[in-house]
Amino acid sequence: MSETKVPLAAVLGHPIAHSKSPQLHGHWLRKYAIKGHYVPIDVAPEDLERVVQMLPTLGFVGVNVTIPHKEAVLQLADLVTERAKLIGAANTLVFRKDGKIHADNTDGYGFVQNLVQNAPKWNPKGGPALVFGAGGAARAVLASLIDIGVPEIRLTNRTPERAEQLRAEFGKTITVVDWVQAGNAMEDATTVVNTTSLGMVGKPEMRVPLDALKPGMVVSDLVYTPLQTKLLRAATDAGAMPVDGLGMLLHQAVPAFERWFGLRPEVDEELRAAVLR
Ligand code: NAP
Protein backbone atom coordinates (compact mmCIF):
# COMPACT_ATOMS: atom_id res chain seq x y z
CA MET A 1 0.00 0.00 0.00
CA SER A 2 1.42 3.45 -0.93
CA GLU A 3 1.89 6.27 1.61
CA THR A 4 -1.19 8.04 0.29
CA LYS A 5 -3.38 4.94 0.78
CA VAL A 6 -3.08 4.39 4.52
CA PRO A 7 -6.17 2.31 5.40
CA LEU A 8 -8.60 4.04 7.72
CA ALA A 9 -11.38 2.58 9.86
CA ALA A 10 -13.77 4.12 12.38
CA VAL A 11 -16.57 3.60 14.81
CA LEU A 12 -19.72 5.61 14.09
CA GLY A 13 -22.08 6.36 16.96
CA HIS A 14 -23.97 9.16 18.68
CA PRO A 15 -22.58 9.77 21.30
CA ILE A 16 -19.23 8.04 20.76
CA ALA A 17 -16.77 9.31 23.40
CA HIS A 18 -17.33 6.24 25.63
CA SER A 19 -16.35 3.71 22.93
CA LYS A 20 -13.46 1.37 23.70
CA SER A 21 -13.07 0.35 20.06
CA PRO A 22 -10.38 2.96 19.21
CA GLN A 23 -8.15 1.60 22.04
CA LEU A 24 -8.82 -1.95 20.91
CA HIS A 25 -8.08 -1.53 17.20
CA GLY A 26 -5.33 0.99 17.98
CA HIS A 27 -3.56 -1.65 20.08
CA TRP A 28 -3.67 -4.17 17.21
CA LEU A 29 -2.52 -1.61 14.62
CA ARG A 30 0.54 -0.86 16.76
CA LYS A 31 1.16 -4.50 17.68
CA TYR A 32 1.16 -5.65 14.05
CA ALA A 33 2.91 -2.49 12.79
CA ILE A 34 0.12 -1.71 10.34
CA LYS A 35 0.15 1.84 8.98
CA GLY A 36 -3.53 2.42 9.52
CA HIS A 37 -5.74 4.51 11.77
CA TYR A 38 -8.99 3.84 13.64
CA VAL A 39 -10.98 6.85 14.82
CA PRO A 40 -14.25 7.55 16.65
CA ILE A 41 -16.72 9.65 14.63
CA ASP A 42 -19.83 11.18 16.17
CA VAL A 43 -22.56 10.97 13.52
CA ALA A 44 -26.09 12.26 14.09
CA PRO A 45 -28.81 9.98 12.67
CA GLU A 46 -29.78 12.47 9.96
CA ASP A 47 -26.17 12.50 8.65
CA LEU A 48 -25.59 8.73 8.68
CA GLU A 49 -26.34 8.00 5.02
CA ARG A 50 -24.22 10.88 3.71
CA VAL A 51 -21.29 10.00 5.98
CA VAL A 52 -21.34 6.28 5.10
CA GLN A 53 -21.38 7.09 1.39
CA MET A 54 -18.52 9.55 1.70
CA LEU A 55 -16.15 7.50 3.86
CA PRO A 56 -14.86 5.08 1.17
CA THR A 57 -13.76 8.02 -0.99
CA LEU A 58 -11.71 9.32 1.95
CA GLY A 59 -9.76 6.06 2.28
CA PHE A 60 -11.90 4.22 4.82
CA VAL A 61 -11.92 0.44 4.38
CA GLY A 62 -14.78 -0.05 6.80
CA VAL A 63 -16.42 0.99 10.04
CA ASN A 64 -17.98 -0.32 13.20
CA VAL A 65 -21.41 1.04 13.97
CA THR A 66 -22.89 1.42 17.40
CA ILE A 67 -25.95 2.94 19.08
CA PRO A 68 -28.13 4.39 17.53
CA HIS A 69 -27.09 3.31 14.00
CA LYS A 70 -26.98 -0.51 14.20
CA GLU A 71 -30.40 -1.04 12.60
CA ALA A 72 -30.34 1.89 10.17
CA VAL A 73 -27.13 0.78 8.43
CA LEU A 74 -28.85 -2.36 7.11
CA GLN A 75 -30.74 -0.10 4.69
CA LEU A 76 -27.49 1.44 3.45
CA ALA A 77 -25.73 -1.86 2.71
CA ASP A 78 -25.65 -3.66 -0.65
CA LEU A 79 -24.97 -7.04 0.99
CA VAL A 80 -26.15 -8.14 4.43
CA THR A 81 -25.01 -11.43 6.01
CA GLU A 82 -27.65 -13.93 7.11
CA ARG A 83 -26.73 -13.47 10.78
CA ALA A 84 -27.08 -9.68 10.53
CA LYS A 85 -30.49 -10.16 8.88
CA LEU A 86 -31.58 -12.53 11.66
CA ILE A 87 -30.34 -10.21 14.40
CA GLY A 88 -31.86 -7.21 12.60
CA ALA A 89 -28.77 -5.08 13.15
CA ALA A 90 -25.16 -4.75 11.98
CA ASN A 91 -22.04 -3.72 13.90
CA THR A 92 -19.50 -3.96 11.06
CA LEU A 93 -19.40 -2.49 7.55
CA VAL A 94 -16.79 -3.36 4.95
CA PHE A 95 -16.32 -0.95 2.04
CA ARG A 96 -15.38 -3.30 -0.77
CA LYS A 97 -13.10 -2.45 -3.65
CA ASP A 98 -16.02 -2.94 -6.09
CA GLY A 99 -17.86 -0.10 -4.30
CA LYS A 100 -20.33 -2.35 -2.52
CA ILE A 101 -21.04 -2.00 1.20
CA HIS A 102 -21.06 -5.29 3.11
CA ALA A 103 -22.84 -5.39 6.51
CA ASP A 104 -22.28 -8.04 9.18
CA ASN A 105 -23.03 -8.56 12.85
CA THR A 106 -20.15 -10.10 14.79
CA ASP A 107 -21.60 -9.68 18.32
CA GLY A 108 -22.85 -13.28 18.49
CA TYR A 109 -19.51 -14.54 17.20
CA GLY A 110 -17.76 -12.48 19.90
CA PHE A 111 -20.09 -13.84 22.56
CA VAL A 112 -19.39 -17.48 21.64
CA GLN A 113 -15.63 -17.03 21.18
CA ASN A 114 -15.42 -15.39 24.60
CA LEU A 115 -16.96 -18.50 26.18
CA VAL A 116 -14.81 -20.85 24.10
CA GLN A 117 -11.64 -19.02 25.18
CA ASN A 118 -12.49 -18.45 28.85
CA ALA A 119 -14.57 -21.54 29.67
CA PRO A 120 -12.86 -24.23 27.55
CA LYS A 121 -15.00 -26.98 29.12
CA TRP A 122 -18.22 -25.29 28.00
CA ASN A 123 -20.49 -27.75 26.22
CA PRO A 124 -23.29 -25.68 24.67
CA LYS A 125 -25.14 -28.81 23.55
CA GLY A 126 -25.02 -30.30 27.07
CA GLY A 127 -28.18 -28.70 28.45
CA PRO A 128 -30.57 -25.75 28.47
CA ALA A 129 -29.45 -22.13 28.49
CA LEU A 130 -31.14 -19.43 30.55
CA VAL A 131 -30.94 -15.97 28.97
CA PHE A 132 -31.92 -12.77 30.77
CA GLY A 133 -33.03 -9.90 28.53
CA ALA A 134 -34.71 -9.36 25.18
CA GLY A 135 -33.01 -6.26 23.79
CA GLY A 136 -30.50 -5.83 20.97
CA ALA A 137 -27.70 -7.79 22.66
CA ALA A 138 -30.09 -10.66 23.40
CA ARG A 139 -30.87 -11.01 19.68
CA ALA A 140 -27.18 -11.60 18.89
CA VAL A 141 -26.77 -14.02 21.81
CA LEU A 142 -29.88 -16.02 20.87
CA ALA A 143 -28.86 -16.29 17.21
CA SER A 144 -25.42 -17.58 18.18
CA LEU A 145 -26.68 -20.03 20.82
CA ILE A 146 -29.14 -21.52 18.31
CA ASP A 147 -26.41 -21.66 15.67
CA ILE A 148 -24.03 -23.53 17.99
CA GLY A 149 -26.68 -26.14 18.85
CA VAL A 150 -27.99 -25.28 22.34
CA PRO A 151 -30.98 -27.64 22.66
CA GLU A 152 -33.29 -25.33 24.64
CA ILE A 153 -33.17 -21.64 25.49
CA ARG A 154 -35.21 -20.29 28.38
CA LEU A 155 -35.69 -16.61 27.76
CA THR A 156 -36.78 -14.26 30.50
CA ASN A 157 -37.35 -10.52 30.37
CA ARG A 158 -38.86 -7.85 32.60
CA THR A 159 -41.24 -7.00 29.75
CA PRO A 160 -42.52 -10.45 28.71
CA GLU A 161 -43.96 -9.24 25.38
CA ARG A 162 -40.44 -8.55 24.09
CA ALA A 163 -39.39 -12.11 24.95
CA GLU A 164 -42.52 -13.48 23.23
CA GLN A 165 -41.63 -11.43 20.16
CA LEU A 166 -38.17 -13.02 20.05
CA ARG A 167 -39.65 -16.50 20.46
CA ALA A 168 -41.91 -15.79 17.47
CA GLU A 169 -38.91 -14.68 15.42
CA PHE A 170 -36.27 -17.21 16.51
CA GLY A 171 -38.48 -20.29 16.76
CA LYS A 172 -39.14 -23.27 18.94
CA THR A 173 -35.73 -23.60 20.61
CA ILE A 174 -36.90 -20.70 22.77
CA THR A 175 -39.36 -20.97 25.64
CA VAL A 176 -40.38 -17.84 27.51
CA VAL A 177 -40.03 -17.96 31.28
CA ASP A 178 -41.71 -15.53 33.65
CA TRP A 179 -39.20 -13.07 35.16
CA VAL A 180 -40.16 -14.12 38.72
CA GLN A 181 -39.59 -17.80 37.81
CA ALA A 182 -36.08 -17.23 36.45
CA GLY A 183 -34.41 -18.57 39.59
CA ASN A 184 -36.22 -21.92 39.14
CA ALA A 185 -35.46 -22.05 35.42
CA MET A 186 -31.77 -21.82 36.31
CA GLU A 187 -31.76 -25.12 38.21
CA ASP A 188 -30.83 -27.53 35.41
CA ALA A 189 -29.40 -24.94 33.00
CA THR A 190 -25.80 -25.43 31.91
CA THR A 191 -25.37 -21.94 30.42
CA VAL A 192 -26.62 -18.73 32.07
CA VAL A 193 -26.33 -15.39 30.28
CA ASN A 194 -27.22 -11.86 31.36
CA THR A 195 -27.90 -9.64 28.36
CA THR A 196 -29.74 -6.97 30.35
CA SER A 197 -28.09 -3.79 31.57
CA LEU A 198 -28.74 -4.81 35.20
CA GLY A 199 -25.55 -4.68 37.25
CA MET A 200 -23.97 -2.04 35.02
CA VAL A 201 -22.55 1.10 36.66
CA GLY A 202 -25.46 3.48 37.25
CA LYS A 203 -28.13 0.78 36.75
CA PRO A 204 -29.94 -1.34 39.36
CA GLU A 205 -28.45 -4.65 40.54
CA MET A 206 -29.87 -8.01 39.45
CA ARG A 207 -32.30 -9.10 42.11
CA VAL A 208 -33.16 -12.55 40.75
CA PRO A 209 -32.47 -15.45 43.21
CA LEU A 210 -29.08 -16.91 42.27
CA ASP A 211 -28.90 -19.86 44.68
CA ALA A 212 -29.44 -22.38 41.84
CA LEU A 213 -25.98 -21.59 40.42
CA LYS A 214 -23.71 -24.61 40.78
CA PRO A 215 -20.44 -26.19 39.59
CA GLY A 216 -20.42 -27.12 35.91
CA MET A 217 -22.53 -24.13 34.84
CA VAL A 218 -21.01 -21.50 32.59
CA VAL A 219 -22.22 -18.04 33.60
CA SER A 220 -21.67 -15.10 31.29
CA ASP A 221 -22.48 -11.46 31.89
CA LEU A 222 -22.44 -9.06 28.92
CA VAL A 223 -22.01 -6.14 31.30
CA TYR A 224 -18.32 -5.21 31.55
CA THR A 225 -18.47 -2.02 33.63
CA PRO A 226 -17.81 -3.29 36.27
CA LEU A 227 -15.96 -6.42 35.18
CA GLN A 228 -17.07 -8.32 38.29
CA THR A 229 -20.86 -8.13 38.53
CA LYS A 230 -23.05 -9.55 41.27
CA LEU A 231 -24.01 -12.42 38.92
CA LEU A 232 -20.37 -13.29 38.24
CA ARG A 233 -19.45 -13.08 41.93
CA ALA A 234 -22.33 -15.43 42.77
CA ALA A 235 -21.15 -17.80 40.00
CA THR A 236 -17.62 -17.82 41.44
CA ASP A 237 -18.94 -18.44 44.97
CA ALA A 238 -21.08 -21.34 43.69
CA GLY A 239 -18.13 -22.98 41.91
CA ALA A 240 -19.56 -22.25 38.44
CA MET A 241 -17.43 -20.86 35.56
CA PRO A 242 -17.84 -17.05 35.33
CA VAL A 243 -17.05 -15.27 32.06
CA ASP A 244 -17.02 -11.47 31.97
CA GLY A 245 -18.36 -9.29 29.17
CA LEU A 246 -15.11 -7.63 28.12
CA GLY A 247 -14.02 -10.70 26.17
CA MET A 248 -17.13 -10.45 23.97
CA LEU A 249 -16.20 -6.88 23.05
CA LEU A 250 -12.65 -7.98 22.20
CA HIS A 251 -13.65 -11.03 20.15
CA GLN A 252 -16.38 -9.27 18.13
CA ALA A 253 -13.65 -7.00 16.76
CA VAL A 254 -11.52 -9.83 15.33
CA PRO A 255 -13.42 -10.50 12.06
CA ALA A 256 -13.70 -6.77 11.33
CA PHE A 257 -9.99 -6.10 11.84
CA GLU A 258 -9.11 -9.08 9.65
CA ARG A 259 -11.35 -7.94 6.80
CA TRP A 260 -10.17 -4.34 6.92
CA PHE A 261 -6.46 -4.80 7.52
CA GLY A 262 -5.82 -8.33 6.18
CA LEU A 263 -4.50 -9.95 9.37
CA ARG A 264 -6.33 -12.02 11.98
CA PRO A 265 -5.47 -10.42 15.34
CA GLU A 266 -5.07 -12.16 18.67
CA VAL A 267 -7.21 -11.67 21.79
CA ASP A 268 -4.86 -11.90 24.76
CA GLU A 269 -4.14 -10.41 28.18
CA GLU A 270 -2.13 -7.61 26.61
CA LEU A 271 -5.20 -6.52 24.62
CA ARG A 272 -7.43 -6.67 27.71
CA ALA A 273 -4.97 -4.49 29.61
CA ALA A 274 -4.78 -1.99 26.73
CA VAL A 275 -8.58 -1.66 26.60
CA LEU A 276 -8.91 -1.38 30.38
CA ARG A 277 -6.30 1.41 30.59
P1 NAP B 1 -31.30 -2.78 25.14
O1 NAP B 1 -31.63 -3.18 23.75
O2 NAP B 1 -31.67 -1.43 25.61
O3 NAP B 1 -31.96 -3.88 26.13
C1 NAP B 1 -31.90 -3.70 27.52
C2 NAP B 1 -32.36 -4.98 28.23
O4 NAP B 1 -32.17 -4.78 29.65
C3 NAP B 1 -33.85 -5.29 28.03
O5 NAP B 1 -34.03 -6.68 28.08
C4 NAP B 1 -34.45 -4.61 29.28
O6 NAP B 1 -35.70 -5.17 29.65
C5 NAP B 1 -33.43 -4.94 30.31
N1 NAP B 1 -33.51 -4.03 31.46
C6 NAP B 1 -33.13 -2.73 31.50
N2 NAP B 1 -33.38 -2.22 32.73
C7 NAP B 1 -33.95 -3.23 33.46
C8 NAP B 1 -34.43 -3.32 34.80
N3 NAP B 1 -34.40 -2.28 35.64
N4 NAP B 1 -34.95 -4.50 35.23
C9 NAP B 1 -34.99 -5.57 34.39
N5 NAP B 1 -34.55 -5.53 33.11
C10 NAP B 1 -34.04 -4.37 32.65
O7 NAP B 1 -29.73 -2.90 25.42
P2 NAP B 1 -28.69 -3.91 24.72
O8 NAP B 1 -28.08 -3.23 23.57
O9 NAP B 1 -29.36 -5.21 24.53
O10 NAP B 1 -27.53 -3.99 25.85
C11 NAP B 1 -27.77 -4.65 27.08
C12 NAP B 1 -26.49 -4.73 27.89
O11 NAP B 1 -25.52 -5.53 27.21
C13 NAP B 1 -25.81 -3.38 28.13
O12 NAP B 1 -25.32 -3.36 29.44
C14 NAP B 1 -24.67 -3.36 27.13
O13 NAP B 1 -23.57 -2.57 27.57
C15 NAP B 1 -24.29 -4.84 27.13
N6 NAP B 1 -23.61 -5.25 25.88
C16 NAP B 1 -22.35 -5.76 25.99
C17 NAP B 1 -21.69 -6.20 24.86
C18 NAP B 1 -20.32 -6.77 25.00
O14 NAP B 1 -19.59 -6.82 24.00
N7 NAP B 1 -19.96 -7.26 26.16
C19 NAP B 1 -22.30 -6.09 23.60
C20 NAP B 1 -23.59 -5.56 23.52
C21 NAP B 1 -24.24 -5.14 24.68
P3 NAP B 1 -37.09 -4.55 29.09
O15 NAP B 1 -37.30 -5.15 27.73
O16 NAP B 1 -38.09 -4.95 30.10
O17 NAP B 1 -36.89 -3.04 29.02
Coordinates of C-alpha atoms and ligand atoms in Angstrom, one line a residue:
M1 CA 0.0 0.0 0.0
S2 CA 1.4 3.4 -0.9
E3 CA 1.9 6.3 1.6
T4 CA -1.2 8.0 0.3
K5 CA -3.4 4.9 0.8
V6 CA -3.1 4.4 4.5
P7 CA -6.2 2.3 5.4
L8 CA -8.6 4.0 7.7
A9 CA -11.4 2.6 9.9
A10 CA -13.8 4.1 12.4
V11 CA -16.6 3.6 14.8
L12 CA -19.7 5.6 14.1
G13 CA -22.1 6.4 17.0
H14 CA -24.0 9.2 18.7
P15 CA -22.6 9.8 21.3
I16 CA -19.2 8.0 20.8
A17 CA -16.8 9.3 23.4
H18 CA -17.3 6.2 25.6
S19 CA -16.4 3.7 22.9
K20 CA -13.5 1.4 23.7
S21 CA -13.1 0.4 20.1
P22 CA -10.4 3.0 19.2
Q23 CA -8.2 1.6 22.0
L24 CA -8.8 -1.9 20.9
H25 CA -8.1 -1.5 17.2
G26 CA -5.3 1.0 18.0
H27 CA -3.6 -1.6 20.1
W28 CA -3.7 -4.2 17.2
L29 CA -2.5 -1.6 14.6
R30 CA 0.5 -0.9 16.8
K31 CA 1.2 -4.5 17.7
Y32 CA 1.2 -5.7 14.1
A33 CA 2.9 -2.5 12.8
I34 CA 0.1 -1.7 10.3
K35 CA 0.2 1.8 9.0
G36 CA -3.5 2.4 9.5
H37 CA -5.7 4.5 11.8
Y38 CA -9.0 3.8 13.6
V39 CA -11.0 6.8 14.8
P40 CA -14.3 7.6 16.7
I41 CA -16.7 9.6 14.6
D42 CA -19.8 11.2 16.2
V43 CA -22.6 11.0 13.5
A44 CA -26.1 12.3 14.1
P45 CA -28.8 10.0 12.7
E46 CA -29.8 12.5 10.0
D47 CA -26.2 12.5 8.6
L48 CA -25.6 8.7 8.7
E49 CA -26.3 8.0 5.0
R50 CA -24.2 10.9 3.7
V51 CA -21.3 10.0 6.0
V52 CA -21.3 6.3 5.1
Q53 CA -21.4 7.1 1.4
M54 CA -18.5 9.5 1.7
L55 CA -16.1 7.5 3.9
P56 CA -14.9 5.1 1.2
T57 CA -13.8 8.0 -1.0
L58 CA -11.7 9.3 2.0
G59 CA -9.8 6.1 2.3
F60 CA -11.9 4.2 4.8
V61 CA -11.9 0.4 4.4
G62 CA -14.8 -0.1 6.8
V63 CA -16.4 1.0 10.0
N64 CA -18.0 -0.3 13.2
V65 CA -21.4 1.0 14.0
T66 CA -22.9 1.4 17.4
I67 CA -26.0 2.9 19.1
P68 CA -28.1 4.4 17.5
H69 CA -27.1 3.3 14.0
K70 CA -27.0 -0.5 14.2
E71 CA -30.4 -1.0 12.6
A72 CA -30.3 1.9 10.2
V73 CA -27.1 0.8 8.4
L74 CA -28.8 -2.4 7.1
Q75 CA -30.7 -0.1 4.7
L76 CA -27.5 1.4 3.4
A77 CA -25.7 -1.9 2.7
D78 CA -25.7 -3.7 -0.6
L79 CA -25.0 -7.0 1.0
V80 CA -26.2 -8.1 4.4
T81 CA -25.0 -11.4 6.0
E82 CA -27.7 -13.9 7.1
R83 CA -26.7 -13.5 10.8
A84 CA -27.1 -9.7 10.5
K85 CA -30.5 -10.2 8.9
L86 CA -31.6 -12.5 11.7
I87 CA -30.3 -10.2 14.4
G88 CA -31.9 -7.2 12.6
A89 CA -28.8 -5.1 13.1
A90 CA -25.2 -4.8 12.0
N91 CA -22.0 -3.7 13.9
T92 CA -19.5 -4.0 11.1
L93 CA -19.4 -2.5 7.6
V94 CA -16.8 -3.4 5.0
F95 CA -16.3 -0.9 2.0
R96 CA -15.4 -3.3 -0.8
K97 CA -13.1 -2.5 -3.7
D98 CA -16.0 -2.9 -6.1
G99 CA -17.9 -0.1 -4.3
K100 CA -20.3 -2.4 -2.5
I101 CA -21.0 -2.0 1.2
H102 CA -21.1 -5.3 3.1
A103 CA -22.8 -5.4 6.5
D104 CA -22.3 -8.0 9.2
N105 CA -23.0 -8.6 12.8
T106 CA -20.2 -10.1 14.8
D107 CA -21.6 -9.7 18.3
G108 CA -22.9 -13.3 18.5
Y109 CA -19.5 -14.5 17.2
G110 CA -17.8 -12.5 19.9
F111 CA -20.1 -13.8 22.6
V112 CA -19.4 -17.5 21.6
Q113 CA -15.6 -17.0 21.2
N114 CA -15.4 -15.4 24.6
L115 CA -17.0 -18.5 26.2
V116 CA -14.8 -20.9 24.1
Q117 CA -11.6 -19.0 25.2
N118 CA -12.5 -18.4 28.8
A119 CA -14.6 -21.5 29.7
P120 CA -12.9 -24.2 27.6
K121 CA -15.0 -27.0 29.1
W122 CA -18.2 -25.3 28.0
N123 CA -20.5 -27.7 26.2
P124 CA -23.3 -25.7 24.7
K125 CA -25.1 -28.8 23.5
G126 CA -25.0 -30.3 27.1
G127 CA -28.2 -28.7 28.5
P128 CA -30.6 -25.8 28.5
A129 CA -29.4 -22.1 28.5
L130 CA -31.1 -19.4 30.5
V131 CA -30.9 -16.0 29.0
F132 CA -31.9 -12.8 30.8
G133 CA -33.0 -9.9 28.5
A134 CA -34.7 -9.4 25.2
G135 CA -33.0 -6.3 23.8
G136 CA -30.5 -5.8 21.0
A137 CA -27.7 -7.8 22.7
A138 CA -30.1 -10.7 23.4
R139 CA -30.9 -11.0 19.7
A140 CA -27.2 -11.6 18.9
V141 CA -26.8 -14.0 21.8
L142 CA -29.9 -16.0 20.9
A143 CA -28.9 -16.3 17.2
S144 CA -25.4 -17.6 18.2
L145 CA -26.7 -20.0 20.8
I146 CA -29.1 -21.5 18.3
D147 CA -26.4 -21.7 15.7
I148 CA -24.0 -23.5 18.0
G149 CA -26.7 -26.1 18.9
V150 CA -28.0 -25.3 22.3
P151 CA -31.0 -27.6 22.7
E152 CA -33.3 -25.3 24.6
I153 CA -33.2 -21.6 25.5
R154 CA -35.2 -20.3 28.4
L155 CA -35.7 -16.6 27.8
T156 CA -36.8 -14.3 30.5
N157 CA -37.3 -10.5 30.4
R158 CA -38.9 -7.9 32.6
T159 CA -41.2 -7.0 29.7
P160 CA -42.5 -10.5 28.7
E161 CA -44.0 -9.2 25.4
R162 CA -40.4 -8.5 24.1
A163 CA -39.4 -12.1 24.9
E164 CA -42.5 -13.5 23.2
Q165 CA -41.6 -11.4 20.2
L166 CA -38.2 -13.0 20.0
R167 CA -39.7 -16.5 20.5
A168 CA -41.9 -15.8 17.5
E169 CA -38.9 -14.7 15.4
F170 CA -36.3 -17.2 16.5
G171 CA -38.5 -20.3 16.8
K172 CA -39.1 -23.3 18.9
T173 CA -35.7 -23.6 20.6
I174 CA -36.9 -20.7 22.8
T175 CA -39.4 -21.0 25.6
V176 CA -40.4 -17.8 27.5
V177 CA -40.0 -18.0 31.3
D178 CA -41.7 -15.5 33.6
W179 CA -39.2 -13.1 35.2
V180 CA -40.2 -14.1 38.7
Q181 CA -39.6 -17.8 37.8
A182 CA -36.1 -17.2 36.4
G183 CA -34.4 -18.6 39.6
N184 CA -36.2 -21.9 39.1
A185 CA -35.5 -22.0 35.4
M186 CA -31.8 -21.8 36.3
E187 CA -31.8 -25.1 38.2
D188 CA -30.8 -27.5 35.4
A189 CA -29.4 -24.9 33.0
T190 CA -25.8 -25.4 31.9
T191 CA -25.4 -21.9 30.4
V192 CA -26.6 -18.7 32.1
V193 CA -26.3 -15.4 30.3
N194 CA -27.2 -11.9 31.4
T195 CA -27.9 -9.6 28.4
T196 CA -29.7 -7.0 30.4
S197 CA -28.1 -3.8 31.6
L198 CA -28.7 -4.8 35.2
G199 CA -25.5 -4.7 37.2
M200 CA -24.0 -2.0 35.0
V201 CA -22.5 1.1 36.7
G202 CA -25.5 3.5 37.3
K203 CA -28.1 0.8 36.8
P204 CA -29.9 -1.3 39.4
E205 CA -28.5 -4.6 40.5
M206 CA -29.9 -8.0 39.4
R207 CA -32.3 -9.1 42.1
V208 CA -33.2 -12.6 40.8
P209 CA -32.5 -15.4 43.2
L210 CA -29.1 -16.9 42.3
D211 CA -28.9 -19.9 44.7
A212 CA -29.4 -22.4 41.8
L213 CA -26.0 -21.6 40.4
K214 CA -23.7 -24.6 40.8
P215 CA -20.4 -26.2 39.6
G216 CA -20.4 -27.1 35.9
M217 CA -22.5 -24.1 34.8
V218 CA -21.0 -21.5 32.6
V219 CA -22.2 -18.0 33.6
S220 CA -21.7 -15.1 31.3
D221 CA -22.5 -11.5 31.9
L222 CA -22.4 -9.1 28.9
V223 CA -22.0 -6.1 31.3
Y224 CA -18.3 -5.2 31.6
T225 CA -18.5 -2.0 33.6
P226 CA -17.8 -3.3 36.3
L227 CA -16.0 -6.4 35.2
Q228 CA -17.1 -8.3 38.3
T229 CA -20.9 -8.1 38.5
K230 CA -23.1 -9.6 41.3
L231 CA -24.0 -12.4 38.9
L232 CA -20.4 -13.3 38.2
R233 CA -19.4 -13.1 41.9
A234 CA -22.3 -15.4 42.8
A235 CA -21.2 -17.8 40.0
T236 CA -17.6 -17.8 41.4
D237 CA -18.9 -18.4 45.0
A238 CA -21.1 -21.3 43.7
G239 CA -18.1 -23.0 41.9
A240 CA -19.6 -22.2 38.4
M241 CA -17.4 -20.9 35.6
P242 CA -17.8 -17.1 35.3
V243 CA -17.0 -15.3 32.1
D244 CA -17.0 -11.5 32.0
G245 CA -18.4 -9.3 29.2
L246 CA -15.1 -7.6 28.1
G247 CA -14.0 -10.7 26.2
M248 CA -17.1 -10.4 24.0
L249 CA -16.2 -6.9 23.0
L250 CA -12.6 -8.0 22.2
H251 CA -13.6 -11.0 20.2
Q252 CA -16.4 -9.3 18.1
A253 CA -13.7 -7.0 16.8
V254 CA -11.5 -9.8 15.3
P255 CA -13.4 -10.5 12.1
A256 CA -13.7 -6.8 11.3
F257 CA -10.0 -6.1 11.8
E258 CA -9.1 -9.1 9.7
R259 CA -11.4 -7.9 6.8
W260 CA -10.2 -4.3 6.9
F261 CA -6.5 -4.8 7.5
G262 CA -5.8 -8.3 6.2
L263 CA -4.5 -9.9 9.4
R264 CA -6.3 -12.0 12.0
P265 CA -5.5 -10.4 15.3
E266 CA -5.1 -12.2 18.7
V267 CA -7.2 -11.7 21.8
D268 CA -4.9 -11.9 24.8
E269 CA -4.1 -10.4 28.2
E270 CA -2.1 -7.6 26.6
L271 CA -5.2 -6.5 24.6
R272 CA -7.4 -6.7 27.7
A273 CA -5.0 -4.5 29.6
A274 CA -4.8 -2.0 26.7
V275 CA -8.6 -1.7 26.6
L276 CA -8.9 -1.4 30.4
R277 CA -6.3 1.4 30.6
Ligands
NAP1 P1 -31.3 -2.8 25.1 O1 -31.6 -3.2 23.7 O2 -31.7 -1.4 25.6 O3 -32.0 -3.9 26.1 C1 -31.9 -3.7 27.5 C2 -32.4 -5.0 28.2 O4 -32.2 -4.8 29.6 C3 -33.8 -5.3 28.0 O5 -34.0 -6.7 28.1 C4 -34.5 -4.6 29.3 O6 -35.7 -5.2 29.7 C5 -33.4 -4.9 30.3 N1 -33.5 -4.0 31.5 C6 -33.1 -2.7 31.5 N2 -33.4 -2.2 32.7 C7 -33.9 -3.2 33.5 C8 -34.4 -3.3 34.8 N3 -34.4 -2.3 35.6 N4 -34.9 -4.5 35.2 C9 -35.0 -5.6 34.4 N5 -34.5 -5.5 33.1 C10 -34.0 -4.4 32.7 O7 -29.7 -2.9 25.4 P2 -28.7 -3.9 24.7 O8 -28.1 -3.2 23.6 O9 -29.4 -5.2 24.5 O10 -27.5 -4.0 25.8 C11 -27.8 -4.7 27.1 C12 -26.5 -4.7 27.9 O11 -25.5 -5.5 27.2 C13 -25.8 -3.4 28.1 O12 -25.3 -3.4 29.4 C14 -24.7 -3.4 27.1 O13 -23.6 -2.6 27.6 C15 -24.3 -4.8 27.1 N6 -23.6 -5.2 25.9 C16 -22.4 -5.8 26.0 C17 -21.7 -6.2 24.9 C18 -20.3 -6.8 25.0 O14 -19.6 -6.8 24.0 N7 -20.0 -7.3 26.2 C19 -22.3 -6.1 23.6 C20 -23.6 -5.6 23.5 C21 -24.2 -5.1 24.7 P3 -37.1 -4.5 29.1 O15 -37.3 -5.1 27.7 O16 -38.1 -5.0 30.1 O17 -36.9 -3.0 29.0

